[in-house]
Amino acid sequence: PIAAPPTPAAGESVTSPQPAADSNPSSPASSPTSGIAERAAAGLNLTNAAEITDSTTLDRLTAQLYNQLDADWQKKPSFDGELVYQVGVSDGGKIVGYKYSNDAALTYLNDIPLAEVQFAAPAAESGTPSASPAGTTAPIAQFRVVFKSDGVLEISPWAGQPGAAASPAP
């Protein structure tokens, strides 16, 4: 099982400015629909996936994921608090799966860009899905993605920064 992610330390997450207001303020807020739970744990099984742990690659993929989600998140948040997701990204920067980490993330999935993601299996450089002899897919990077009600988007590696050691005790 995956342990709860550590709270990102200063400098480990990416944040965004508040998104633009909804262009149609009279439109009703999104409401949960049937099948949303299935979509909120969609794509590749993140629990068993091999992970990308190279810090340079994680930095690149963090920026790519942030740019993609931030550009697509233009709707003014209709929720309070935080929506937290675990998101898997291929080495090429494509979202290959995600799952919700709190109840609000399931309830308000339709309010964020992850609801619109079309999944593809992680692919090798040749562009074809990559599988090892054991049948596992290519490694992925996993991120903690937080959509906040004040319009801030935070993205950090799911397991924290690789190679980051705890401060020595005094």
mmCIF file of C-alpha atoms in Angstrom:
data_model
loop_
_atom_site.group_PDB
_atom_site.id
_atom_site.type_symbol
_atom_site.label_atom_id
_atom_site.label_comp_id
_atom_site.label_asym_id
_atom_site.label_seq_id
_atom_site.Cartn_x
_atom_site.Cartn_y
_atom_site.Cartn_z
ATOM 1 C CA PRO A 1 0.000 0.000 0.000
ATOM 2 C CA ILE A 2 1.060 3.565 -0.621
ATOM 3 C CA ALA A 3 1.594 5.707 2.453
ATOM 4 C CA ALA A 4 0.137 9.184 2.596
ATOM 5 C CA PRO A 5 2.445 11.627 0.857
ATOM 6 C CA PRO A 6 4.544 13.936 2.985
ATOM 7 C CA THR A 7 3.653 17.591 2.982
ATOM 8 C CA PRO A 8 5.932 19.232 0.411
ATOM 9 C CA ALA A 9 8.693 21.364 1.900
ATOM 10 C CA ALA A 10 9.300 24.866 0.661
ATOM 11 C CA GLY A 11 10.481 24.840 -2.927
ATOM 12 C CA GLU A 12 9.186 21.318 -3.647
ATOM 13 C CA SER A 13 5.810 22.206 -5.086
ATOM 14 C CA VAL A 14 4.609 24.313 -7.947
ATOM 15 C CA THR A 15 1.793 26.775 -7.356
ATOM 16 C CA SER A 16 -0.356 28.826 -9.647
ATOM 17 C CA PRO A 17 -2.141 32.140 -9.562
ATOM 18 C CA GLN A 18 -5.925 32.106 -9.237
ATOM 19 C CA PRO A 19 -7.644 30.926 -12.448
ATOM 20 C CA ALA A 20 -9.812 33.277 -14.457
ATOM 21 C CA ALA A 21 -13.444 33.553 -13.397
ATOM 22 C CA ASP A 22 -15.999 31.401 -15.194
ATOM 23 C CA SER A 23 -17.086 33.202 -18.346
ATOM 24 C CA ASN A 24 -20.718 32.320 -17.618
ATOM 25 C CA PRO A 25 -21.337 33.150 -13.952
ATOM 26 C CA SER A 26 -24.992 32.136 -14.225
ATOM 27 C CA SER A 27 -24.134 28.540 -15.141
ATOM 28 C CA PRO A 28 -24.928 26.042 -12.380
ATOM 29 C CA ALA A 29 -22.090 24.414 -10.459
ATOM 30 C CA SER A 30 -21.106 20.941 -11.558
ATOM 31 C CA SER A 31 -22.663 18.155 -9.577
ATOM 32 C CA PRO A 32 -21.546 14.571 -9.114
ATOM 33 C CA THR A 33 -22.832 12.167 -11.747
ATOM 34 C CA SER A 34 -23.106 8.410 -11.899
ATOM 35 C CA GLY A 35 -19.847 6.769 -12.881
ATOM 36 C CA ILE A 36 -17.702 9.519 -11.379
ATOM 37 C CA ALA A 37 -16.053 7.126 -8.907
ATOM 38 C CA GLU A 38 -14.847 4.977 -11.782
ATOM 39 C CA ARG A 39 -13.386 8.010 -13.555
ATOM 40 C CA ALA A 40 -11.763 9.277 -10.351
ATOM 41 C CA ALA A 41 -9.602 6.170 -10.263
ATOM 42 C CA ALA A 42 -8.988 5.937 -13.972
ATOM 43 C CA GLY A 43 -6.175 4.895 -16.258
ATOM 44 C CA LEU A 44 -3.137 2.866 -15.302
ATOM 45 C CA ASN A 45 -3.041 1.109 -11.926
ATOM 46 C CA LEU A 46 -0.754 3.503 -10.033
ATOM 47 C CA THR A 47 -0.208 1.141 -7.105
ATOM 48 C CA ASN A 48 1.756 -1.442 -9.075
ATOM 49 C CA ALA A 49 3.471 0.831 -11.584
ATOM 50 C CA ALA A 50 7.252 1.073 -11.784
ATOM 51 C CA GLU A 51 8.332 4.605 -10.890
ATOM 52 C CA ILE A 52 10.575 7.228 -12.444
ATOM 53 C CA THR A 53 12.768 8.542 -9.621
ATOM 54 C CA ASP A 54 15.428 10.605 -11.432
ATOM 55 C CA SER A 55 15.224 14.138 -9.990
ATOM 56 C CA THR A 56 15.937 15.858 -13.331
ATOM 57 C CA THR A 57 13.171 13.882 -15.033
ATOM 58 C CA LEU A 58 10.767 14.563 -12.144
ATOM 59 C CA ASP A 59 11.501 18.304 -12.349
ATOM 60 C CA ARG A 60 10.792 18.291 -16.096
ATOM 61 C CA LEU A 61 7.591 16.284 -15.699
ATOM 62 C CA THR A 62 6.418 18.446 -12.772
ATOM 63 C CA ALA A 63 6.672 21.531 -14.998
ATOM 64 C CA GLN A 64 4.927 19.782 -17.917
ATOM 65 C CA LEU A 65 2.068 18.540 -15.734
ATOM 66 C CA TYR A 66 1.675 21.935 -14.089
ATOM 67 C CA ASN A 67 1.566 23.715 -17.457
ATOM 68 C CA GLN A 68 -1.017 21.290 -18.830
ATOM 69 C CA LEU A 69 -3.366 21.395 -15.820
ATOM 70 C CA ASP A 70 -2.985 25.106 -15.146
ATOM 71 C CA ALA A 71 -3.786 25.995 -18.778
ATOM 72 C CA ASP A 72 -6.897 23.793 -18.661
ATOM 73 C CA TRP A 73 -8.136 24.975 -15.234
ATOM 74 C CA GLN A 74 -9.934 28.181 -16.128
ATOM 75 C CA LYS A 75 -13.128 27.623 -14.155
ATOM 76 C CA LYS A 76 -13.566 29.464 -10.862
ATOM 77 C CA PRO A 77 -13.496 26.834 -8.077
ATOM 78 C CA SER A 78 -16.930 25.954 -6.668
ATOM 79 C CA PHE A 79 -15.527 23.868 -3.814
ATOM 80 C CA ASP A 80 -14.071 24.670 -0.406
ATOM 81 C CA GLY A 81 -10.736 23.297 0.759
ATOM 82 C CA GLU A 82 -8.485 21.093 -1.359
ATOM 83 C CA LEU A 83 -8.974 18.399 -3.985
ATOM 84 C CA VAL A 84 -6.036 15.975 -3.760
ATOM 85 C CA TYR A 85 -5.136 13.430 -6.455
ATOM 86 C CA GLN A 86 -2.342 10.973 -7.151
ATOM 87 C CA VAL A 87 -1.479 11.397 -10.837
ATOM 88 C CA GLY A 88 0.730 9.137 -12.969
ATOM 89 C CA VAL A 89 2.650 10.676 -15.878
ATOM 90 C CA SER A 90 4.648 8.913 -18.597
ATOM 91 C CA ASP A 91 8.229 9.931 -19.397
ATOM 92 C CA GLY A 92 6.758 11.755 -22.405
ATOM 93 C CA GLY A 93 4.589 13.941 -20.150
ATOM 94 C CA LYS A 94 1.213 12.280 -20.812
ATOM 95 C CA ILE A 95 -1.173 11.605 -17.919
ATOM 96 C CA VAL A 96 -1.608 7.824 -17.770
ATOM 97 C CA GLY A 97 -3.754 7.526 -14.652
ATOM 98 C CA TYR A 98 -5.008 9.194 -11.506
ATOM 99 C CA LYS A 99 -6.966 8.486 -8.367
ATOM 100 C CA TYR A 100 -8.587 10.697 -5.792
ATOM 101 C CA SER A 101 -7.034 10.999 -2.338
ATOM 102 C CA ASN A 102 -9.858 12.696 -0.435
ATOM 103 C CA ASP A 103 -13.666 12.631 -0.596
ATOM 104 C CA ALA A 104 -13.931 16.174 -1.974
ATOM 105 C CA ALA A 105 -11.674 15.172 -4.880
ATOM 106 C CA LEU A 106 -14.237 12.562 -5.883
ATOM 107 C CA THR A 107 -17.226 14.867 -5.385
ATOM 108 C CA TYR A 108 -15.799 17.747 -7.436
ATOM 109 C CA LEU A 109 -13.920 15.819 -10.142
ATOM 110 C CA ASN A 110 -16.017 17.501 -12.847
ATOM 111 C CA ASP A 111 -14.739 20.911 -11.701
ATOM 112 C CA ILE A 112 -11.119 20.227 -12.642
ATOM 113 C CA PRO A 113 -9.267 19.306 -15.853
ATOM 114 C CA LEU A 114 -8.493 15.707 -14.811
ATOM 115 C CA ALA A 115 -12.111 14.795 -15.632
ATOM 116 C CA GLU A 116 -11.338 15.383 -19.335
ATOM 117 C CA VAL A 117 -8.109 13.346 -19.556
ATOM 118 C CA GLN A 118 -7.917 10.686 -22.272
ATOM 119 C CA PHE A 119 -5.524 7.938 -21.217
ATOM 120 C CA ALA A 120 -2.805 6.163 -23.152
ATOM 121 C CA ALA A 121 -0.462 3.478 -21.860
ATOM 122 C CA PRO A 122 3.084 4.650 -21.094
ATOM 123 C CA ALA A 123 5.099 4.185 -24.275
ATOM 124 C CA ALA A 124 8.722 3.512 -25.050
ATOM 125 C CA GLU A 125 10.594 6.051 -27.172
ATOM 126 C CA SER A 126 9.421 4.232 -30.307
ATOM 127 C CA GLY A 127 5.860 5.355 -29.527
ATOM 128 C CA THR A 128 4.563 1.858 -28.905
ATOM 129 C CA PRO A 129 3.411 0.668 -25.488
ATOM 130 C CA SER A 130 6.362 -0.762 -23.601
ATOM 131 C CA ALA A 131 6.108 -3.945 -21.603
ATOM 132 C CA SER A 132 8.721 -5.965 -19.783
ATOM 133 C CA PRO A 133 8.738 -9.774 -19.916
ATOM 134 C CA ALA A 134 6.661 -9.748 -16.716
ATOM 135 C CA GLY A 135 4.014 -7.656 -18.515
ATOM 136 C CA THR A 136 4.467 -4.422 -16.592
ATOM 137 C CA THR A 137 4.340 -1.104 -18.413
ATOM 138 C CA ALA A 138 7.097 1.483 -18.746
ATOM 139 C CA PRO A 139 7.949 3.413 -15.559
ATOM 140 C CA ILE A 140 5.896 6.497 -14.697
ATOM 141 C CA ALA A 141 6.349 9.516 -12.467
ATOM 142 C CA GLN A 142 3.743 9.932 -9.733
ATOM 143 C CA PHE A 143 2.655 13.294 -8.415
ATOM 144 C CA ARG A 144 0.531 14.761 -5.657
ATOM 145 C CA VAL A 145 -1.734 17.260 -7.402
ATOM 146 C CA VAL A 146 -3.734 19.666 -5.241
ATOM 147 C CA PHE A 147 -6.424 21.978 -6.591
ATOM 148 C CA LYS A 148 -7.220 24.598 -3.923
ATOM 149 C CA SER A 149 -10.430 26.564 -3.530
ATOM 150 C CA ASP A 150 -8.473 29.841 -3.721
ATOM 151 C CA GLY A 151 -7.420 28.913 -7.271
ATOM 152 C CA VAL A 152 -3.918 27.696 -6.422
ATOM 153 C CA LEU A 153 -2.590 24.557 -8.119
ATOM 154 C CA GLU A 154 0.194 22.632 -6.353
ATOM 155 C CA ILE A 155 2.160 19.751 -7.849
ATOM 156 C CA SER A 156 4.913 17.807 -6.120
ATOM 157 C CA PRO A 157 6.403 14.312 -6.449
ATOM 158 C CA TRP A 158 4.121 11.784 -4.720
ATOM 159 C CA ALA A 159 6.948 10.346 -2.616
ATOM 160 C CA GLY A 160 8.687 13.697 -2.054
ATOM 161 C CA GLN A 161 11.896 14.849 -3.713
ATOM 162 C CA PRO A 162 14.291 11.964 -4.445
ATOM 163 C CA GLY A 163 17.463 12.091 -2.426
ATOM 164 C CA ALA A 164 15.998 14.590 0.031
ATOM 165 C CA ALA A 165 17.270 13.653 3.463
ATOM 166 C CA ALA A 166 15.711 14.672 6.740
ATOM 167 C CA SER A 167 17.482 17.415 8.648
ATOM 168 C CA PRO A 168 19.904 16.045 11.215
ATOM 169 C CA ALA A 169 18.745 16.165 14.815
ATOM 170 C CA PRO A 170 20.346 18.920 16.900
#
